Amino acid sequence: QVQLVESGGGLVQPGGSLRLSCAASGSRFSIMSMGWYRQAPGKQRDLVARITSGGSTNYADSVKGRFTISRDNAKNTGYLQMNSLKPEDTAVYYCGLSLGAIIYWGKGTPVTVSS
C-alpha cells in the first residue's frame, strides 16, 4: 500500500527558501505522476506543481520561476524547492501520487512565510 510522508515545512521569512520532501513507500512510485498541492485556511486545495513519470513538469502561474519540482525514483522521493517565498505562499503543502484515477495523499506539512 502506498504511504506518503511530507517533511521540510516550517517558518521562513519573505524572500527565503525551503525544500519540501515527499517520501513514498510502495513499488510503483516510478510510474506514477507526483504533484504538490497547497491549502490555505478557508481556501480550496490547489495544484502547485506536477511532474510525470517521464519528468515533464508544470506549475501554477503563481509559483513559476520560484518553485522547482523534482523526483528521485531510486529513493522513492519527490521534492519541491521553494525560493523567493511570499506571505501568500503560506499553506499546508500536500504531496500526491497518481496513476490513472487513483490518487494517494500525504498528511501535509505546514509552511508559514512571515516576517
Coordinates of C-alpha atoms in Angstrom, one line a residue:
Q1 CA 0.0 0.0 0.0
V2 CA 1.3 3.5 -0.9
Q3 CA 2.1 5.7 2.0
L4 CA 3.5 9.3 1.7
V5 CA 5.2 11.4 4.3
E6 CA 6.0 15.1 3.7
S7 CA 8.7 16.9 5.5
G8 CA 10.6 20.2 5.4
G9 CA 7.9 22.7 6.2
G10 CA 8.3 25.4 8.8
L11 CA 8.5 29.2 9.4
V12 CA 10.5 31.3 6.9
Q13 CA 10.9 35.0 6.2
P14 CA 9.7 36.5 3.0
G15 CA 12.3 36.0 0.3
G16 CA 13.6 32.9 2.0
S17 CA 13.7 29.3 0.8
L18 CA 12.5 25.9 1.8
R19 CA 12.8 22.4 0.3
L20 CA 9.9 20.0 0.9
S21 CA 10.4 16.3 0.6
C22 CA 7.8 13.5 -0.1
A23 CA 9.0 10.0 0.9
A24 CA 6.9 7.3 -0.6
S25 CA 6.5 3.6 0.2
G26 CA 5.4 1.1 -2.5
S27 CA 6.8 -0.5 -5.6
R28 CA 5.1 1.7 -8.3
F29 CA 6.5 5.2 -7.5
S30 CA 8.5 5.4 -10.7
I31 CA 5.4 5.1 -13.0
M32 CA 3.2 7.5 -11.1
S33 CA 2.8 11.2 -11.5
M34 CA 3.6 13.3 -8.5
G35 CA 2.1 16.6 -7.5
W36 CA 2.5 19.2 -4.8
Y37 CA -0.7 20.9 -3.6
R38 CA -1.4 23.5 -1.0
Q39 CA -4.4 24.6 1.0
A40 CA -4.6 27.8 3.0
P41 CA -7.1 28.4 5.7
G42 CA -10.6 29.0 4.2
K43 CA -9.4 28.1 0.7
Q44 CA -9.6 25.1 -1.6
R45 CA -6.7 22.8 -2.2
D46 CA -4.8 23.9 -5.3
L47 CA -2.2 22.3 -7.5
V48 CA 1.2 23.9 -7.1
A49 CA 3.4 21.8 -9.3
R50 CA 3.3 18.4 -11.1
I51 CA 5.9 16.0 -12.5
T52 CA 5.1 13.0 -14.6
S53 CA 6.8 9.6 -14.6
G54 CA 8.8 10.8 -17.6
G55 CA 10.0 14.0 -16.0
S56 CA 7.6 16.5 -17.6
T57 CA 6.7 19.4 -15.3
N58 CA 4.1 22.1 -15.0
Y59 CA 3.5 24.8 -12.4
A60 CA 0.8 27.1 -11.2
D61 CA 1.3 30.6 -12.6
S62 CA 1.7 31.9 -9.1
V63 CA 4.9 29.9 -8.4
K64 CA 6.5 29.8 -11.9
G65 CA 10.1 30.8 -11.7
R66 CA 10.2 30.4 -7.9
F67 CA 9.4 26.8 -7.3
T68 CA 11.0 23.6 -8.8
I69 CA 9.6 20.1 -8.6
S70 CA 11.8 17.1 -8.9
R71 CA 11.9 13.4 -8.2
D72 CA 14.4 10.7 -7.4
N73 CA 12.9 7.4 -8.4
A74 CA 15.8 5.4 -6.9
K75 CA 14.9 6.9 -3.5
N76 CA 11.1 6.9 -3.9
T77 CA 11.2 10.6 -3.0
G78 CA 9.9 13.8 -4.6
Y79 CA 10.9 17.3 -3.8
L80 CA 9.6 20.9 -4.0
Q81 CA 12.3 23.5 -3.9
M82 CA 10.7 26.8 -2.9
N83 CA 12.6 30.1 -3.4
S84 CA 11.7 33.7 -3.1
L85 CA 8.8 32.8 -0.8
K86 CA 6.0 35.2 -0.3
P87 CA 3.4 35.5 2.5
E88 CA 0.7 34.3 0.1
D89 CA 2.6 31.0 -0.1
T90 CA 1.6 30.2 3.5
A91 CA -0.4 27.0 3.5
V92 CA -0.3 23.3 4.3
Y93 CA 1.5 21.6 1.5
Y94 CA 0.5 18.1 0.4
C95 CA 2.2 15.5 -1.7
G96 CA 0.0 13.4 -4.0
L97 CA 0.8 10.4 -6.2
S98 CA -1.5 9.5 -9.0
L99 CA -1.9 6.7 -11.5
G100 CA -5.0 7.0 -13.7
A101 CA -8.0 7.8 -11.5
I102 CA -6.2 6.8 -8.2
I103 CA -4.5 9.3 -6.1
Y104 CA -2.7 8.9 -2.8
W105 CA -2.2 11.7 -0.3
G106 CA 0.2 12.5 2.4
K107 CA -0.9 14.3 5.6
G108 CA 0.7 17.6 4.7
T109 CA 3.5 19.8 6.0
P110 CA 2.8 23.4 7.0
V111 CA 4.7 26.3 5.5
T112 CA 4.4 29.8 7.1
V113 CA 6.0 32.8 5.4
S114 CA 6.1 35.8 7.7
S115 CA 8.4 38.5 8.9

